[in-house]
mmCIF file of C-alpha atoms and ligand atoms in Angstrom:
data_model
loop_
_atom_site.group_PDB
_atom_site.id
_atom_site.type_symbol
_atom_site.label_atom_id
_atom_site.label_comp_id
_atom_site.label_asym_id
_atom_site.label_seq_id
_atom_site.Cartn_x
_atom_site.Cartn_y
_atom_site.Cartn_z
ATOM 1 C CA MET A 1 0.000 0.000 0.000
ATOM 2 C CA ALA A 2 1.463 3.361 -1.034
ATOM 3 C CA LYS A 3 1.680 6.142 1.536
ATOM 4 C CA VAL A 4 0.562 9.460 0.048
ATOM 5 C CA LEU A 5 0.798 12.927 1.603
ATOM 6 C CA VAL A 6 -1.406 15.715 0.250
ATOM 7 C CA LEU A 7 0.448 18.833 1.366
ATOM 8 C CA TYR A 8 -1.138 22.197 0.692
ATOM 9 C CA TYR A 9 -1.360 25.892 1.481
ATOM 10 C CA SER A 10 -4.664 27.734 1.060
ATOM 11 C CA SER A 11 -5.629 31.281 2.087
ATOM 12 C CA TYR A 12 -9.297 31.191 1.127
ATOM 13 C CA GLY A 13 -10.159 27.479 0.940
ATOM 14 C CA HIS A 14 -10.094 26.691 -2.782
ATOM 15 C CA VAL A 15 -6.878 24.673 -2.636
ATOM 16 C CA GLU A 16 -8.105 23.091 0.608
ATOM 17 C CA THR A 17 -11.237 21.823 -1.192
ATOM 18 C CA MET A 18 -9.169 20.496 -4.079
ATOM 19 C CA ALA A 19 -6.844 18.747 -1.583
ATOM 20 C CA SER A 20 -9.794 16.837 -0.194
ATOM 21 C CA SER A 21 -10.688 15.444 -3.631
ATOM 22 C CA ILE A 22 -7.043 14.582 -4.330
ATOM 23 C CA ALA A 23 -7.029 12.601 -1.068
ATOM 24 C CA ASP A 24 -10.305 10.836 -1.915
ATOM 25 C CA GLY A 25 -8.892 9.710 -5.241
ATOM 26 C CA ALA A 26 -5.672 8.427 -3.698
ATOM 27 C CA ARG A 27 -7.636 6.495 -1.042
ATOM 28 C CA ALA A 28 -9.849 4.964 -3.727
ATOM 29 C CA ALA A 29 -6.673 3.641 -5.379
ATOM 30 C CA GLY A 30 -5.762 1.876 -2.135
ATOM 31 C CA ALA A 31 -3.280 4.335 -0.673
ATOM 32 C CA LYS A 32 -2.906 5.334 2.953
ATOM 33 C CA VAL A 33 -3.385 9.107 2.788
ATOM 34 C CA ASP A 34 -2.623 12.030 5.077
ATOM 35 C CA VAL A 35 -3.700 15.598 4.342
ATOM 36 C CA LYS A 36 -1.518 18.273 5.932
ATOM 37 C CA ARG A 37 -0.811 21.996 5.575
ATOM 38 C CA VAL A 38 2.327 24.079 5.570
ATOM 39 C CA PRO A 39 2.531 26.805 8.237
ATOM 40 C CA GLU A 40 0.973 30.239 7.668
ATOM 41 C CA LEU A 41 3.449 33.134 7.479
ATOM 42 C CA VAL A 42 0.956 36.006 7.535
ATOM 43 C CA PRO A 43 0.413 37.493 11.022
ATOM 44 C CA ALA A 44 -2.872 36.274 12.553
ATOM 45 C CA GLU A 45 -4.486 39.724 12.661
ATOM 46 C CA VAL A 46 -3.635 40.378 9.000
ATOM 47 C CA ALA A 47 -4.971 36.955 7.980
ATOM 48 C CA GLU A 48 -8.208 37.652 9.829
ATOM 49 C CA LYS A 49 -8.611 41.137 8.327
ATOM 50 C CA SER A 50 -7.932 39.712 4.861
ATOM 51 C CA GLY A 51 -10.704 37.137 5.227
ATOM 52 C CA PHE A 52 -8.429 34.080 5.229
ATOM 53 C CA LYS A 53 -10.151 30.775 5.959
ATOM 54 C CA LEU A 54 -8.772 30.110 9.417
ATOM 55 C CA ASP A 55 -10.749 26.943 10.276
ATOM 56 C CA GLN A 56 -8.790 24.397 8.255
ATOM 57 C CA ALA A 57 -8.800 20.947 9.852
ATOM 58 C CA ALA A 58 -5.581 19.631 8.307
ATOM 59 C CA PRO A 59 -2.658 19.490 10.764
ATOM 60 C CA ILE A 60 0.572 21.376 10.102
ATOM 61 C CA ALA A 61 3.363 19.299 8.559
ATOM 62 C CA THR A 62 7.095 19.429 9.248
ATOM 63 C CA PRO A 63 9.543 19.072 6.343
ATOM 64 C CA GLU A 64 11.158 15.950 7.856
ATOM 65 C CA GLU A 65 7.833 14.059 7.618
ATOM 66 C CA LEU A 66 8.050 13.952 3.836
ATOM 67 C CA ALA A 67 10.658 11.180 4.068
ATOM 68 C CA ASN A 68 7.913 8.860 5.392
ATOM 69 C CA TYR A 69 5.817 8.898 2.204
ATOM 70 C CA ASP A 70 5.975 7.251 -1.217
ATOM 71 C CA ALA A 71 4.305 10.246 -2.857
ATOM 72 C CA VAL A 72 3.609 13.889 -2.074
ATOM 73 C CA VAL A 73 0.907 15.875 -3.889
ATOM 74 C CA PHE A 74 1.593 19.582 -3.397
ATOM 75 C CA GLY A 75 -1.217 22.168 -3.594
ATOM 76 C CA THR A 76 -0.662 25.921 -3.702
ATOM 77 C CA PRO A 77 -2.579 28.979 -4.886
ATOM 78 C CA THR A 78 -0.891 31.092 -7.535
ATOM 79 C CA ARG A 79 1.057 34.130 -6.427
ATOM 80 C CA PHE A 80 2.083 36.136 -9.511
ATOM 81 C CA GLY A 81 2.269 32.947 -11.584
ATOM 82 C CA ASN A 82 4.315 31.046 -9.034
ATOM 83 C CA MET A 83 3.821 29.084 -5.824
ATOM 84 C CA ALA A 84 2.825 30.871 -2.599
ATOM 85 C CA SER A 85 5.676 31.957 -0.329
ATOM 86 C CA GLN A 86 4.237 29.823 2.483
ATOM 87 C CA MET A 87 4.881 26.716 0.377
ATOM 88 C CA LYS A 88 8.288 27.920 -0.818
ATOM 89 C CA ASN A 89 9.344 28.711 2.737
ATOM 90 C CA PHE A 90 8.441 25.154 3.724
ATOM 91 C CA ILE A 91 10.366 23.699 0.794
ATOM 92 C CA ASP A 92 13.375 25.890 1.558
ATOM 93 C CA GLN A 93 13.635 24.004 4.856
ATOM 94 C CA MET A 94 14.236 20.745 2.981
ATOM 95 C CA GLY A 95 17.988 21.197 2.649
ATOM 96 C CA GLY A 96 18.601 18.270 4.973
ATOM 97 C CA LEU A 97 16.275 16.009 3.000
ATOM 98 C CA TRP A 98 17.969 17.094 -0.228
ATOM 99 C CA PHE A 99 21.457 16.529 1.199
ATOM 100 C CA SER A 100 20.596 12.999 2.371
ATOM 101 C CA ASP A 101 18.768 12.036 -0.888
ATOM 102 C CA ALA A 102 15.718 11.278 1.263
ATOM 103 C CA LEU A 103 13.167 12.230 -1.415
ATOM 104 C CA VAL A 104 14.871 10.639 -4.434
ATOM 105 C CA GLY A 105 12.525 8.345 -6.350
ATOM 106 C CA LYS A 106 9.336 9.429 -4.597
ATOM 107 C CA VAL A 107 6.389 10.590 -6.679
ATOM 108 C CA GLY A 108 5.766 14.350 -6.687
ATOM 109 C CA SER A 109 2.728 16.041 -8.205
ATOM 110 C CA VAL A 110 1.239 19.551 -8.100
ATOM 111 C CA PHE A 111 -2.209 21.166 -8.218
ATOM 112 C CA THR A 112 -3.127 24.841 -7.999
ATOM 113 C CA SER A 113 -5.731 27.594 -7.996
ATOM 114 C CA THR A 114 -5.730 31.003 -9.675
ATOM 115 C CA ALA A 115 -8.143 33.915 -9.535
ATOM 116 C CA THR A 116 -8.350 34.278 -13.312
ATOM 117 C CA GLN A 117 -8.583 31.700 -16.055
ATOM 118 C CA HIS A 118 -5.201 32.551 -17.573
ATOM 119 C CA GLY A 119 -3.586 33.892 -14.408
ATOM 120 C CA GLY A 120 -0.718 31.414 -14.256
ATOM 121 C CA GLN A 121 -2.002 27.911 -13.598
ATOM 122 C CA GLU A 122 0.476 26.257 -15.943
ATOM 123 C CA SER A 123 3.431 28.450 -14.916
ATOM 124 C CA THR A 124 2.745 27.752 -11.249
ATOM 125 C CA ILE A 125 2.722 23.992 -11.736
ATOM 126 C CA LEU A 126 5.634 23.840 -14.174
ATOM 127 C CA SER A 127 7.885 26.072 -12.064
ATOM 128 C CA PHE A 128 7.001 23.925 -9.052
ATOM 129 C CA HIS A 129 8.084 20.858 -11.059
ATOM 130 C CA THR A 130 11.584 22.367 -11.354
ATOM 131 C CA VAL A 131 11.875 22.349 -7.575
ATOM 132 C CA LEU A 132 10.610 18.757 -7.371
ATOM 133 C CA LEU A 133 13.230 17.639 -9.884
ATOM 134 C CA HIS A 134 16.000 19.228 -7.794
ATOM 135 C CA LEU A 135 14.779 17.188 -4.849
ATOM 136 C CA GLY A 136 14.737 13.953 -6.869
ATOM 137 C CA PHE A 137 10.988 13.453 -7.161
ATOM 138 C CA VAL A 138 9.545 11.526 -10.094
ATOM 139 C CA VAL A 139 7.094 14.111 -11.442
ATOM 140 C CA VAL A 140 3.568 12.938 -12.254
ATOM 141 C CA GLY A 141 0.826 15.080 -13.811
ATOM 142 C CA LEU A 142 -2.718 14.486 -14.998
ATOM 143 C CA PRO A 143 -2.680 12.426 -18.195
ATOM 144 C CA TYR A 144 -5.085 13.112 -21.063
ATOM 145 C CA SER A 145 -6.784 9.814 -20.254
ATOM 146 C CA VAL A 146 -8.600 12.075 -17.766
ATOM 147 C CA LYS A 147 -11.031 13.492 -20.313
ATOM 148 C CA GLU A 148 -12.546 16.256 -18.179
ATOM 149 C CA GLN A 149 -9.602 18.471 -19.130
ATOM 150 C CA THR A 150 -10.702 18.530 -22.766
ATOM 151 C CA THR A 151 -14.109 20.099 -22.158
ATOM 152 C CA LEU A 152 -15.138 23.224 -24.050
ATOM 153 C CA ALA A 153 -18.650 23.131 -22.637
ATOM 154 C CA GLU A 154 -17.764 25.205 -19.587
ATOM 155 C CA ILE A 155 -14.974 27.316 -18.111
ATOM 156 C CA SER A 156 -12.756 24.862 -16.274
ATOM 157 C CA GLY A 157 -9.315 24.441 -14.830
ATOM 158 C CA GLY A 158 -7.304 21.284 -15.350
ATOM 159 C CA SER A 159 -4.407 20.465 -17.660
ATOM 160 C CA PRO A 160 -1.944 17.634 -18.290
ATOM 161 C CA TYR A 161 0.278 19.320 -15.698
ATOM 162 C CA GLY A 162 -2.234 18.905 -12.903
ATOM 163 C CA ALA A 163 -5.671 19.705 -11.510
ATOM 164 C CA THR A 164 -6.545 23.377 -11.089
ATOM 165 C CA THR A 165 -9.449 25.577 -10.140
ATOM 166 C CA ILE A 166 -10.399 29.209 -10.777
ATOM 167 C CA SER A 167 -11.481 31.216 -7.739
ATOM 168 C CA GLY A 168 -12.589 34.431 -9.451
ATOM 169 C CA GLY A 169 -11.225 37.836 -8.508
ATOM 170 C CA ASP A 170 -13.353 37.999 -5.361
ATOM 171 C CA GLY A 171 -12.890 34.307 -4.498
ATOM 172 C CA ALA A 172 -16.601 33.621 -4.937
ATOM 173 C CA ARG A 173 -16.285 30.848 -7.500
ATOM 174 C CA LEU A 174 -15.890 27.440 -5.863
ATOM 175 C CA PRO A 175 -14.143 24.448 -7.458
ATOM 176 C CA SER A 176 -16.553 22.980 -10.007
ATOM 177 C CA ASP A 177 -17.549 19.318 -10.235
ATOM 178 C CA ASN A 178 -15.388 19.029 -13.354
ATOM 179 C CA GLU A 179 -12.348 20.416 -11.515
ATOM 180 C CA LEU A 180 -12.931 18.270 -8.424
ATOM 181 C CA SER A 181 -13.246 15.210 -10.627
ATOM 182 C CA MET A 182 -9.810 15.957 -12.103
ATOM 183 C CA ALA A 183 -8.376 16.442 -8.617
ATOM 184 C CA TYR A 184 -9.781 13.036 -7.659
ATOM 185 C CA SER A 185 -8.221 11.486 -10.768
ATOM 186 C CA GLN A 186 -4.843 13.086 -10.043
ATOM 187 C CA GLY A 187 -4.862 11.607 -6.540
ATOM 188 C CA HIS A 188 -5.864 8.230 -7.942
ATOM 189 C CA HIS A 189 -3.153 8.334 -10.612
ATOM 190 C CA VAL A 190 -0.439 9.396 -8.175
ATOM 191 C CA ALA A 191 -1.354 6.576 -5.791
ATOM 192 C CA GLU A 192 -1.285 4.007 -8.587
ATOM 193 C CA VAL A 193 2.112 5.162 -9.851
ATOM 194 C CA ALA A 194 3.516 5.321 -6.315
ATOM 195 C CA ALA A 195 2.345 1.765 -5.595
ATOM 196 C CA LYS A 196 4.052 0.526 -8.770
ATOM 197 C CA LEU A 197 7.311 2.325 -7.915
ATOM 198 C CA ALA A 198 7.221 1.102 -4.331
ATOM 199 C CA GLY A 199 6.938 -2.365 -5.884
HETATM 200 C C1 FMN B 1 -0.218 38.364 -3.686
HETATM 201 C C2 FMN B 1 -1.178 37.619 -4.560
HETATM 202 C C3 FMN B 1 -0.821 37.330 -5.854
HETATM 203 C C4 FMN B 1 -1.701 36.655 -6.695
HETATM 204 N N1 FMN B 1 -1.322 36.395 -7.983
HETATM 205 C C5 FMN B 1 -2.213 35.842 -8.827
HETATM 206 C C6 FMN B 1 -1.865 35.615 -10.185
HETATM 207 O O1 FMN B 1 -0.751 35.861 -10.643
HETATM 208 N N2 FMN B 1 -2.818 35.112 -11.019
HETATM 209 C C7 FMN B 1 -4.085 34.822 -10.567
HETATM 210 O O2 FMN B 1 -4.911 34.381 -11.366
HETATM 211 N N3 FMN B 1 -4.411 34.964 -9.265
HETATM 212 C C8 FMN B 1 -3.513 35.463 -8.389
HETATM 213 N N4 FMN B 1 -3.845 35.620 -7.084
HETATM 214 C C9 FMN B 1 -5.138 35.094 -6.595
HETATM 215 C C10 FMN B 1 -4.957 33.753 -5.865
HETATM 216 O O3 FMN B 1 -4.287 32.818 -6.669
HETATM 217 C C11 FMN B 1 -6.310 33.210 -5.399
HETATM 218 O O4 FMN B 1 -6.744 34.005 -4.332
HETATM 219 C C12 FMN B 1 -6.179 31.753 -4.985
HETATM 220 O O5 FMN B 1 -6.039 30.939 -6.127
HETATM 221 C C13 FMN B 1 -7.342 31.235 -4.189
HETATM 222 O O6 FMN B 1 -6.954 29.982 -3.630
HETATM 223 P P1 FMN B 1 -7.139 29.709 -2.079
HETATM 224 O O7 FMN B 1 -8.599 29.949 -1.782
HETATM 225 O O8 FMN B 1 -6.784 28.269 -1.879
HETATM 226 O O9 FMN B 1 -6.250 30.634 -1.305
HETATM 227 C C14 FMN B 1 -2.971 36.269 -6.217
HETATM 228 C C15 FMN B 1 -3.315 36.538 -4.887
HETATM 229 C C16 FMN B 1 -2.439 37.204 -4.063
HETATM 230 C C17 FMN B 1 -2.841 37.496 -2.641
#
């Protein structure tokens, strides 16, 4: 049984919701799954004033824990077309894991959320992949066998690089069924690949 960690940061809850579907998909593929968050860096009073979703049930992870998993699925909202600093700060504490080759050969995969349809979903995921390759992860995306990503019937996130959602400028749009279905499939796919690699 593969051990999968869904590790995310979310200010307003969109990535949190996607993380839940990723986890469901991985569990359905037979994996043992944990869902955890990286620590917040914004001061509590600023987070509250900015309307951050403060009631997130997922426990906070430590970088060292990543060595215990066969796969890590990373979720981050876009910040100027790149990952959020909360996630990068967490990753920048992985020097010890990098130095000891602790993550080499594990599956790594990324999902994201942007406010606007073309606001940097692909750049966020692909630039995140660069970091995963430095750490030795085997990068897994969302193959085109997951047909929801081909729809033209509605506005939807999702690409071969990974599941995505679109929050809208005011954050009012919630992840759609089509987007959550792709998140589920990404979790399922990651768990299947991780189980094969774990052999
Ligand atoms: C500093 C900052 C930069 C952002 N940059 C982008 C961006 O480049 N493109 C975009 O579409 N949305 C951008 N956003 C919007 C966030 O990506 C959006 O709030 C997020 O996807 C919602 O996910 P969450 O609810 O999980 O936090 C930015 C938000 C902030 C606060």
